[in-house]
PDB file of C-alpha atoms and ligand atoms in Angstrom:
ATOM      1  CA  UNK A   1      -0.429 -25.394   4.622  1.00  0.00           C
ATOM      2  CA  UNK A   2      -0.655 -22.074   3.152  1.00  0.00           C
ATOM      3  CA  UNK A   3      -1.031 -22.291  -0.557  1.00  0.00           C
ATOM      4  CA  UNK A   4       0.081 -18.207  -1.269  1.00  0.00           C
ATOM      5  CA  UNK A   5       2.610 -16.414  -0.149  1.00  0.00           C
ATOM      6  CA  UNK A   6       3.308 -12.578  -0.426  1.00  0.00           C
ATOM      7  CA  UNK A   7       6.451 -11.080  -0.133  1.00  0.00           C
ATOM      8  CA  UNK A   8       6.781  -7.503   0.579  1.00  0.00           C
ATOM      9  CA  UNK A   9       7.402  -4.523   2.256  1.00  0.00           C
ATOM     10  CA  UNK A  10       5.375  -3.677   5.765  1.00  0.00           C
ATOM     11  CA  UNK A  11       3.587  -1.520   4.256  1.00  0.00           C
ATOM     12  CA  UNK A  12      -0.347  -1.729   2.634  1.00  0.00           C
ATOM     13  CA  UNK A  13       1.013  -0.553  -0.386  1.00  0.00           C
ATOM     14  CA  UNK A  14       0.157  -2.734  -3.588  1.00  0.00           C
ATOM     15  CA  UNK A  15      -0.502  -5.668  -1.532  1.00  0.00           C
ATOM     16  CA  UNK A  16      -3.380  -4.456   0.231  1.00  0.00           C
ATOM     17  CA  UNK A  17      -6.245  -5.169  -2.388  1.00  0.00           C
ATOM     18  CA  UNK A  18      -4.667  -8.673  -2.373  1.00  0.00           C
ATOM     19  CA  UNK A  19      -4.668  -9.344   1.219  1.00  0.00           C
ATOM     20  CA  UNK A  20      -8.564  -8.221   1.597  1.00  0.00           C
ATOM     21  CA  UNK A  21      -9.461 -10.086  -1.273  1.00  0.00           C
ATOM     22  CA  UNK A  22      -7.498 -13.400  -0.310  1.00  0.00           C
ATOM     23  CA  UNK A  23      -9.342 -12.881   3.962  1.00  0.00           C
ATOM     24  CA  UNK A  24     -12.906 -12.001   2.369  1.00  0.00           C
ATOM     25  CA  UNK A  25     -12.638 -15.302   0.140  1.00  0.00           C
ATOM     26  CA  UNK A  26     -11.012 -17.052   3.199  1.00  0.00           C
ATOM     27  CA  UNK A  27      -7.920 -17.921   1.895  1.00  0.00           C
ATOM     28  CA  UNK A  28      -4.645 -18.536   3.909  1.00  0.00           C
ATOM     29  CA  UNK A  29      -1.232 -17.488   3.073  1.00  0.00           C
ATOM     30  CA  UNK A  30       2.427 -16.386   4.358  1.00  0.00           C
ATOM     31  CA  UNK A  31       3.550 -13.545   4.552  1.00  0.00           C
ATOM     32  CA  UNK A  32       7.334 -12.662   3.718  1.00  0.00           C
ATOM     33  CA  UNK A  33       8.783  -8.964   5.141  1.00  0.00           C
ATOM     34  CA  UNK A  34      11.089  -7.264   3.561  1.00  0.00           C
ATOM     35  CA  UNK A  35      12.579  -4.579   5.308  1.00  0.00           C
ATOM     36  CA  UNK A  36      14.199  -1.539   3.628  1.00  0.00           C
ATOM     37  CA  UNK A  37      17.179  -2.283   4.576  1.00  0.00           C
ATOM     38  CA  UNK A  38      17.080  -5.685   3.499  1.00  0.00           C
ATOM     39  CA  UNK A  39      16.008  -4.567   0.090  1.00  0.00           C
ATOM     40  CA  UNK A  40      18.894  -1.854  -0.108  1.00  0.00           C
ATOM     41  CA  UNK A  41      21.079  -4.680   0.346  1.00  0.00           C
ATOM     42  CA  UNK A  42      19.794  -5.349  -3.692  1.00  0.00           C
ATOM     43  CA  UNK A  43      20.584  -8.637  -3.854  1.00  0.00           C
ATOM     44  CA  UNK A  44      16.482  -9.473  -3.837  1.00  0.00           C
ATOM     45  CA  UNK A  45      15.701  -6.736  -6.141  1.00  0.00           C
ATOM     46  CA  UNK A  46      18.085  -8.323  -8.888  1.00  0.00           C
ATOM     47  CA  UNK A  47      16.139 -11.754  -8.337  1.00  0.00           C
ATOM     48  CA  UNK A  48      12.823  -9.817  -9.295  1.00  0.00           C
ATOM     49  CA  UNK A  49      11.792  -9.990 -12.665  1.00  0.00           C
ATOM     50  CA  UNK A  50      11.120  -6.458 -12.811  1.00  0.00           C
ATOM     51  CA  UNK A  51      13.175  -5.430 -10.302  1.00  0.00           C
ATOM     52  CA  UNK A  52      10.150  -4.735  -7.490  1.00  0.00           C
ATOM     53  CA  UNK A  53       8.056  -5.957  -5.033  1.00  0.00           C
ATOM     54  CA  UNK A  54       5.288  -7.814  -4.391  1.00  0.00           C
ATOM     55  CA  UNK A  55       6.136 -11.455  -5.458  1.00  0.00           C
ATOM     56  CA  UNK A  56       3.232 -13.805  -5.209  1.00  0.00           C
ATOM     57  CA  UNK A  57       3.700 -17.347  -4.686  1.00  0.00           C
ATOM     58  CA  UNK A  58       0.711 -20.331  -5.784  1.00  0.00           C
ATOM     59  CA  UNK A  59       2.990 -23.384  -5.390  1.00  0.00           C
ATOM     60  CA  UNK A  60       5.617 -23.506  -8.221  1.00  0.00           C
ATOM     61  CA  UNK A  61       4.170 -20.304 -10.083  1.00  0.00           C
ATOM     62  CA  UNK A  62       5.855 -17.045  -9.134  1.00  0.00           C
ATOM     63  CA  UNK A  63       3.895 -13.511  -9.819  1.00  0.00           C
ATOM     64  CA  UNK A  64       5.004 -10.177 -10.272  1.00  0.00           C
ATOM     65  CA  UNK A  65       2.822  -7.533 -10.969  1.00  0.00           C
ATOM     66  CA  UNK A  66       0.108  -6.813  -8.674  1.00  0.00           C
ATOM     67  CA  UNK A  67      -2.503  -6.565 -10.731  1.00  0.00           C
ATOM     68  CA  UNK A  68      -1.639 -10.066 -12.609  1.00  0.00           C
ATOM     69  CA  UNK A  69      -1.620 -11.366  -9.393  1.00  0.00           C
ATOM     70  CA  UNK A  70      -5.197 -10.324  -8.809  1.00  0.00           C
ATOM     71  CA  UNK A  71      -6.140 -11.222 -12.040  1.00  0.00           C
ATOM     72  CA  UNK A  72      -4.877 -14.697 -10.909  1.00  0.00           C
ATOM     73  CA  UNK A  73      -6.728 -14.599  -7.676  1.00  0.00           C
ATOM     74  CA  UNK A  74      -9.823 -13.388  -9.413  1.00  0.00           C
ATOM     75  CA  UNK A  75      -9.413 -16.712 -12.093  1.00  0.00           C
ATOM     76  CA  UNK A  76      -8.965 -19.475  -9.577  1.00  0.00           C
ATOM     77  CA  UNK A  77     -11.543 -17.860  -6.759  1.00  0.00           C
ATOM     78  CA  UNK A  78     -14.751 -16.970  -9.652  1.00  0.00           C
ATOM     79  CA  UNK A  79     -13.844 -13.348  -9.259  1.00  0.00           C
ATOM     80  CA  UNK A  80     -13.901 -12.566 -12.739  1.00  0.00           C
ATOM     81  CA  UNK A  81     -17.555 -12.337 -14.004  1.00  0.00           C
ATOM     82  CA  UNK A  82     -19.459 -15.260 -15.989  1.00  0.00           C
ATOM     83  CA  UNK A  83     -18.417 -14.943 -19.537  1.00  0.00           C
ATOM     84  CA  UNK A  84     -15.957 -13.238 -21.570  1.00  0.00           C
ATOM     85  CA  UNK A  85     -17.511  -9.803 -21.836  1.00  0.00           C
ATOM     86  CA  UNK A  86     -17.864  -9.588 -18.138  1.00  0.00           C
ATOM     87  CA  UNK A  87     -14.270 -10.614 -17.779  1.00  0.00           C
ATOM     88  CA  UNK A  88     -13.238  -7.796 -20.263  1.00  0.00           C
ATOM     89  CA  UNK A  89     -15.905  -5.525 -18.472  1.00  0.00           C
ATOM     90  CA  UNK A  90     -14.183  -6.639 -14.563  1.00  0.00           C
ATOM     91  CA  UNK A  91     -10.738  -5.843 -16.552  1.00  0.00           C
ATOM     92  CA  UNK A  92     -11.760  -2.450 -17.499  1.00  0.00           C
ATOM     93  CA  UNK A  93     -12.433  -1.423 -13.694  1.00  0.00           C
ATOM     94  CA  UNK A  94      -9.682  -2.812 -12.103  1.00  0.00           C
ATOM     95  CA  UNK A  95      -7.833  -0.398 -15.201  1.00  0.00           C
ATOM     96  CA  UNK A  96      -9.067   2.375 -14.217  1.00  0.00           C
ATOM     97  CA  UNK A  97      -8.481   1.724 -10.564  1.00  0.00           C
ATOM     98  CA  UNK A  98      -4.963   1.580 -11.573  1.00  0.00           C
ATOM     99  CA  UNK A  99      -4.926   4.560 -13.390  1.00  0.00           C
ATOM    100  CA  UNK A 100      -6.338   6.375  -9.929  1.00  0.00           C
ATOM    101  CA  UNK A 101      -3.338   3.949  -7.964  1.00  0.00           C
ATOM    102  CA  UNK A 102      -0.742   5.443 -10.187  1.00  0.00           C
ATOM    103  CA  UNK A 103      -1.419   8.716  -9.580  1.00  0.00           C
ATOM    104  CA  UNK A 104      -1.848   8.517  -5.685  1.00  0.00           C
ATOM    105  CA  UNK A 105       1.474   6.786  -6.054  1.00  0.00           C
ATOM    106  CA  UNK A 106       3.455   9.564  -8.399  1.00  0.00           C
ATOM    107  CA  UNK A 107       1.839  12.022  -6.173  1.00  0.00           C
ATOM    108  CA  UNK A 108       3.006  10.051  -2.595  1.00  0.00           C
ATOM    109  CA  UNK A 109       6.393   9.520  -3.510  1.00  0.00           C
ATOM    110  CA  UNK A 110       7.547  12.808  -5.601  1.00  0.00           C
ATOM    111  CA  UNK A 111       5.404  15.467  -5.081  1.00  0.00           C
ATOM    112  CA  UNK A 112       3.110  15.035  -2.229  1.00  0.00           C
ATOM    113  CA  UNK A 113       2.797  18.146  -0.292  1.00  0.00           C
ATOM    114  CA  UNK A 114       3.222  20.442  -3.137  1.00  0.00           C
ATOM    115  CA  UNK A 115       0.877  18.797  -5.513  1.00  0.00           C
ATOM    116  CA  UNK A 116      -1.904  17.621  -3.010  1.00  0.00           C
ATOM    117  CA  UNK A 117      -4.838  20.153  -3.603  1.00  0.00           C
ATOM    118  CA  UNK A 118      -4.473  19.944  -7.593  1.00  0.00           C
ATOM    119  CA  UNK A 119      -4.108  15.773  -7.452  1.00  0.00           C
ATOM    120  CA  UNK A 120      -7.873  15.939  -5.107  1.00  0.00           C
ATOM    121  CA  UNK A 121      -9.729  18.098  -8.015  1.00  0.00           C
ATOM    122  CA  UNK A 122      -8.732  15.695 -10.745  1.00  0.00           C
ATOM    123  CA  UNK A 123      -9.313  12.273  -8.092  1.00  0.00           C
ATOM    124  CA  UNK A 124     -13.042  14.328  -7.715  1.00  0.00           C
ATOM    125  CA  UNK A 125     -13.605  13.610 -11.582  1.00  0.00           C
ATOM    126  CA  UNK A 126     -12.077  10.098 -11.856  1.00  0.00           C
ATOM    127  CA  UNK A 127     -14.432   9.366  -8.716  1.00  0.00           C
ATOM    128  CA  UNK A 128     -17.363  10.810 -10.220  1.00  0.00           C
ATOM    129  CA  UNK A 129     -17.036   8.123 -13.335  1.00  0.00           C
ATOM    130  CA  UNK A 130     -17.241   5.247 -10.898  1.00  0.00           C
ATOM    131  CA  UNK A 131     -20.211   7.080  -8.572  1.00  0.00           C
ATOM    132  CA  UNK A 132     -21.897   7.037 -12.243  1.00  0.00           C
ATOM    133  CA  UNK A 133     -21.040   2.868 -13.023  1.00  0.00           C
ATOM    134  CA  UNK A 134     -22.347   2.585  -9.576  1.00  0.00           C
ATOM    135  CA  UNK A 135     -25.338   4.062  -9.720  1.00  0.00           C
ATOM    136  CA  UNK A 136     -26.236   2.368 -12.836  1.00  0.00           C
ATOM    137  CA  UNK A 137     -25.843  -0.995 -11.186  1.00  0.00           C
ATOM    138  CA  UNK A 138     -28.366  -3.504 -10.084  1.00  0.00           C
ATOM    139  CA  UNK A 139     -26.589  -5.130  -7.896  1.00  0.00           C
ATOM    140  CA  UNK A 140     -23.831  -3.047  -6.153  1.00  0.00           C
ATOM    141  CA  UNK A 141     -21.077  -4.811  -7.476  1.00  0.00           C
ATOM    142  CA  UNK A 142     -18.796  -3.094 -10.582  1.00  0.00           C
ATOM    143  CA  UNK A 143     -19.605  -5.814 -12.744  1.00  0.00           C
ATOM    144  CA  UNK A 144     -22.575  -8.154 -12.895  1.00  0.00           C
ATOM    145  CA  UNK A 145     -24.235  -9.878 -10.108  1.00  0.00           C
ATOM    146  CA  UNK A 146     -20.803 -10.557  -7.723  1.00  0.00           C
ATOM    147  CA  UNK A 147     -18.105  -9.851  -6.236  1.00  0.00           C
ATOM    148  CA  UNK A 148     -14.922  -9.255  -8.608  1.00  0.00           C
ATOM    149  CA  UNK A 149     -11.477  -8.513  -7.995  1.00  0.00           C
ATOM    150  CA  UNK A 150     -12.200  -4.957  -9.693  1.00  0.00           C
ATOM    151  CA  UNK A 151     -14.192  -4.652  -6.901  1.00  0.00           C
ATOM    152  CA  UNK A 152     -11.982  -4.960  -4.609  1.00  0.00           C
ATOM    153  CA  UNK A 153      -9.163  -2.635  -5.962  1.00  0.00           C
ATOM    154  CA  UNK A 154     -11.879   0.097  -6.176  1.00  0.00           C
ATOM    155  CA  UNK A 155     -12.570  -0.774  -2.403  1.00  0.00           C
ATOM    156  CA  UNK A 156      -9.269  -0.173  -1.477  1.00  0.00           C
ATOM    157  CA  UNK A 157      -8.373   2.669  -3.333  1.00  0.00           C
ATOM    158  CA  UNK A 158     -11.220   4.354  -1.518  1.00  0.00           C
ATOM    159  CA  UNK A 159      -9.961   3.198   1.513  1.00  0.00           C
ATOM    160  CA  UNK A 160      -6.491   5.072   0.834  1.00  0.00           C
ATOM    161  CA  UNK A 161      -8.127   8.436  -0.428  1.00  0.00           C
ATOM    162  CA  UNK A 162     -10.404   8.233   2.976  1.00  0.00           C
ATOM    163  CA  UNK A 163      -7.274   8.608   4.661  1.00  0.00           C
ATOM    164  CA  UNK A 164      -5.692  11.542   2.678  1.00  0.00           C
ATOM    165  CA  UNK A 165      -9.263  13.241   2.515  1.00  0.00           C
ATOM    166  CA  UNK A 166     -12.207  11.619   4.947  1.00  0.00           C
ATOM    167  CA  UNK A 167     -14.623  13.752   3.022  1.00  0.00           C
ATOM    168  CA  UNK A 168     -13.797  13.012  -0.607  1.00  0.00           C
ATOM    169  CA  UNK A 169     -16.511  10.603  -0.876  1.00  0.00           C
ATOM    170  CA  UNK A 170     -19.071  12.917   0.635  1.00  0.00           C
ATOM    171  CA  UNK A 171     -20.832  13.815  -2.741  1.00  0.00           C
ATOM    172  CA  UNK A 172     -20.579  10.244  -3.963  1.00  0.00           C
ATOM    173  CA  UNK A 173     -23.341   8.408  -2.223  1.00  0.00           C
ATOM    174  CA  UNK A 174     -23.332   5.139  -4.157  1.00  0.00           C
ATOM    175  CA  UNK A 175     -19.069   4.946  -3.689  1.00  0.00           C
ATOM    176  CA  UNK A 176     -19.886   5.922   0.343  1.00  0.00           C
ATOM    177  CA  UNK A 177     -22.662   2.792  -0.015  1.00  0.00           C
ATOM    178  CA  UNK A 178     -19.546   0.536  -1.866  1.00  0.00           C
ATOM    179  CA  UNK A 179     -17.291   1.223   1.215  1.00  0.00           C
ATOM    180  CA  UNK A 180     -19.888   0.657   3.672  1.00  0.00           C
ATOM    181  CA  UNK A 181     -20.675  -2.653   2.527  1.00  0.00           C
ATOM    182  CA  UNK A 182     -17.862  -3.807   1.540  1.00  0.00           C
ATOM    183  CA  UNK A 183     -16.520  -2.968   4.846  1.00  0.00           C
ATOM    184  CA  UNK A 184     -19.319  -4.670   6.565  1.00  0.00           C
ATOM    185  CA  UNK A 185     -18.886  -8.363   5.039  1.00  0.00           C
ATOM    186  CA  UNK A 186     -17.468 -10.029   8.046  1.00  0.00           C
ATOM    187  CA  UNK A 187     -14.066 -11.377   6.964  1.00  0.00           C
ATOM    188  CA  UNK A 188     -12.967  -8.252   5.626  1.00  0.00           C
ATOM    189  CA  UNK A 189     -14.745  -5.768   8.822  1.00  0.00           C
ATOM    190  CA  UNK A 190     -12.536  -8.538  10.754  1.00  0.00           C
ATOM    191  CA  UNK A 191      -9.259  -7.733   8.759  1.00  0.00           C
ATOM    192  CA  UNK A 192     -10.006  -3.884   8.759  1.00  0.00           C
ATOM    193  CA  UNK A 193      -9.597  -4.099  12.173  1.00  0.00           C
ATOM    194  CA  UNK A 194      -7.001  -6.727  13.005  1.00  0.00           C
ATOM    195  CA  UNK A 195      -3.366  -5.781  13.661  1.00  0.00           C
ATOM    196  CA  UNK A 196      -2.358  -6.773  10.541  1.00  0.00           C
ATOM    197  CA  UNK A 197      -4.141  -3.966   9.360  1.00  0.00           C
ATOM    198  CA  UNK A 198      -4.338  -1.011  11.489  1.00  0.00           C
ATOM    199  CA  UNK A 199      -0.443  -1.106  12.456  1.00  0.00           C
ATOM    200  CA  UNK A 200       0.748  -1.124   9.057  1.00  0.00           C
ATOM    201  CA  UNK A 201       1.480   2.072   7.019  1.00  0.00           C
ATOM    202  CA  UNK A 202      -0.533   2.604   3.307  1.00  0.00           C
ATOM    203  CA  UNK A 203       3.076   4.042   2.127  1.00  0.00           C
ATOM    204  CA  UNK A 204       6.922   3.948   2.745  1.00  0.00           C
ATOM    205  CA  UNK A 205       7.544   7.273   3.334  1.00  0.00           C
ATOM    206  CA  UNK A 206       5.058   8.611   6.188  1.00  0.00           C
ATOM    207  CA  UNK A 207       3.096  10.331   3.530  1.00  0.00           C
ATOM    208  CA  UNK A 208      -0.892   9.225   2.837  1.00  0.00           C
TER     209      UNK A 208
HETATM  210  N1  LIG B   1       3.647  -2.407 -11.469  1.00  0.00           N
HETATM  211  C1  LIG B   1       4.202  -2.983 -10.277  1.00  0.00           C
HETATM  212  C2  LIG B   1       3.134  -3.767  -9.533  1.00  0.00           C
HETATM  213  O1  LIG B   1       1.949  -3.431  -9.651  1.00  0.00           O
HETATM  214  C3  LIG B   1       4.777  -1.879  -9.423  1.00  0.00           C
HETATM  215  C4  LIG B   1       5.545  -2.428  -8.273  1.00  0.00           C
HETATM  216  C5  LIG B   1       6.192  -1.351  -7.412  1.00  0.00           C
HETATM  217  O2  LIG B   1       6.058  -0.147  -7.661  1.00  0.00           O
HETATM  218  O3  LIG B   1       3.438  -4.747  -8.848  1.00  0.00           O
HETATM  219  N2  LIG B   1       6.896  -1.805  -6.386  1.00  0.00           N
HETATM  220  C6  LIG B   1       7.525  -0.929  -5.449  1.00  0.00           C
HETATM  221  C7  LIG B   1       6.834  -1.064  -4.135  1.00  0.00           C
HETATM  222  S1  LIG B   1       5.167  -0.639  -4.209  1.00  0.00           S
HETATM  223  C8  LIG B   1       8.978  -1.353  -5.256  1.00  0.00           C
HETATM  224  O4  LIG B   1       9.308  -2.522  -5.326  1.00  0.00           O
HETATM  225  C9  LIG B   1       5.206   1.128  -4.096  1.00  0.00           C
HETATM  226  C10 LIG B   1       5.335   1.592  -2.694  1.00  0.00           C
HETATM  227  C11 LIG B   1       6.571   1.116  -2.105  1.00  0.00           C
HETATM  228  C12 LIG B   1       7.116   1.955  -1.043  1.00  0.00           C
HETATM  229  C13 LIG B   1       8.368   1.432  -0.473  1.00  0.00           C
HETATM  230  C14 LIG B   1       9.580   1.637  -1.322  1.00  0.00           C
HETATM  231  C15 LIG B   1      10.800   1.482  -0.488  1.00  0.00           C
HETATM  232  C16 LIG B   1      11.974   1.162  -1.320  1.00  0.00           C
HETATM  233  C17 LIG B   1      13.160   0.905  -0.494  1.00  0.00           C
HETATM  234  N3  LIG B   1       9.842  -0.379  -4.968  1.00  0.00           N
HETATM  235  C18 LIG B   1      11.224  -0.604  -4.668  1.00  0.00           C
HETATM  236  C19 LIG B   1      12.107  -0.467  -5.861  1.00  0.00           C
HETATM  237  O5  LIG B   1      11.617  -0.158  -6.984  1.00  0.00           O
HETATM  238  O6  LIG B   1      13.322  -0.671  -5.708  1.00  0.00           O
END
């Protein structure tokens, strides 16, 4: 029996990170779609604590927030460093991943074709401060000597800004190393091209 369960729209979206961190670790879990129209019908949105989607399900604890969910994830799996300064360290990443995720998602769903160009120059500099904590570490990994769940929200966002721009990691050659391996561990190269994957849009509007 599936232990998780994610409920959200078909889309990649802010479950995305979750669902290659949950395959690479080899977890199982359910998936529940919601369809637009289902969700216009608002009778789920006024169940959500914050009014949005995803909802993550471990047995009787329910989740919203994406990025507590990963935290989560990243507790129970050994995704979150060794001690408390790593933790706070892992924590800081996954931050500043969001601050890139909140701007790809301002600039998807209000202003995308208008504000493209100008939203690349600025991702260029955020980029270049994680092609710098990369290149300062050991072990290719954000934080310390594994795998964390910052490290796979920077994986994804990568992913996503591949697709807008497949050369926006050209001058970056320890973030093009990051995707490259982290594509190549098996479960997730499995995932990244499964179905599940490929046939489901990054966003809800046809933008990305
Ligand atoms: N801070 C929250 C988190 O990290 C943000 C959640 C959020 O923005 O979990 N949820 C959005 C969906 S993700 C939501 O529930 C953004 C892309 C969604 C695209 C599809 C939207 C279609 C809506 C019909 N949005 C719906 C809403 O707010 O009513």
């Amino acid at each position: 029996l599936a232990p998780y369960t994610i409920t959200y729209f078909p889309l990649r979206g802010r479950a995305n990170t979750l669902r290659i961190l949950l395959n690479d670790q080899g977890q199982e879990w359910k998936e529940i779609v919601v369809t637009f129209d289902e969700w216009h019908k608002g009778v789920l949105k006024a169940s959500c604590a914050f009014g949005q989607l995803p909802i993550f399900q471990d047995g009787d604890l329910v989740l919203y927030q994406s990025n507590a969910m990963l935290r989560h994830l990243g507790r129970k799996h050994g995704l979150y460093g060794k001690n408390d300064s790593e933790a706070a360290l892992i924590d800081m990443m996954n931050d500043a991943a969001e601050d890139i995720r909140g701007r790809y998602v301002t600039l998807v769903y209000s202003n995308f074709d208008d504000g493209k160009e100008e939203y690349l120059k600025d991702l260029m500099i955020r980029l270049s401060k994680f092609e710098a904590i990369l290149a300062n570490s050991k072990t290719g990994f954000l934080v310390g000597d594994k795998i964390s769940f910052a490290d796979y929200s920077l994986f994804d966002i990568l992913l996503t800004h591949l697709v807008m721009r497949s050369s926006c990691l050209d001058s970056f050659p320890n973030l093009k190393g990051f995707v490259e391996r982290m594509s190549a561990r098996p479960k997730i190269k499995a995932y990244l091209e499964s179905d599940a994957y490929t046939k489901l849009p990054i966003n809800g509007n046809g933008k990305q």
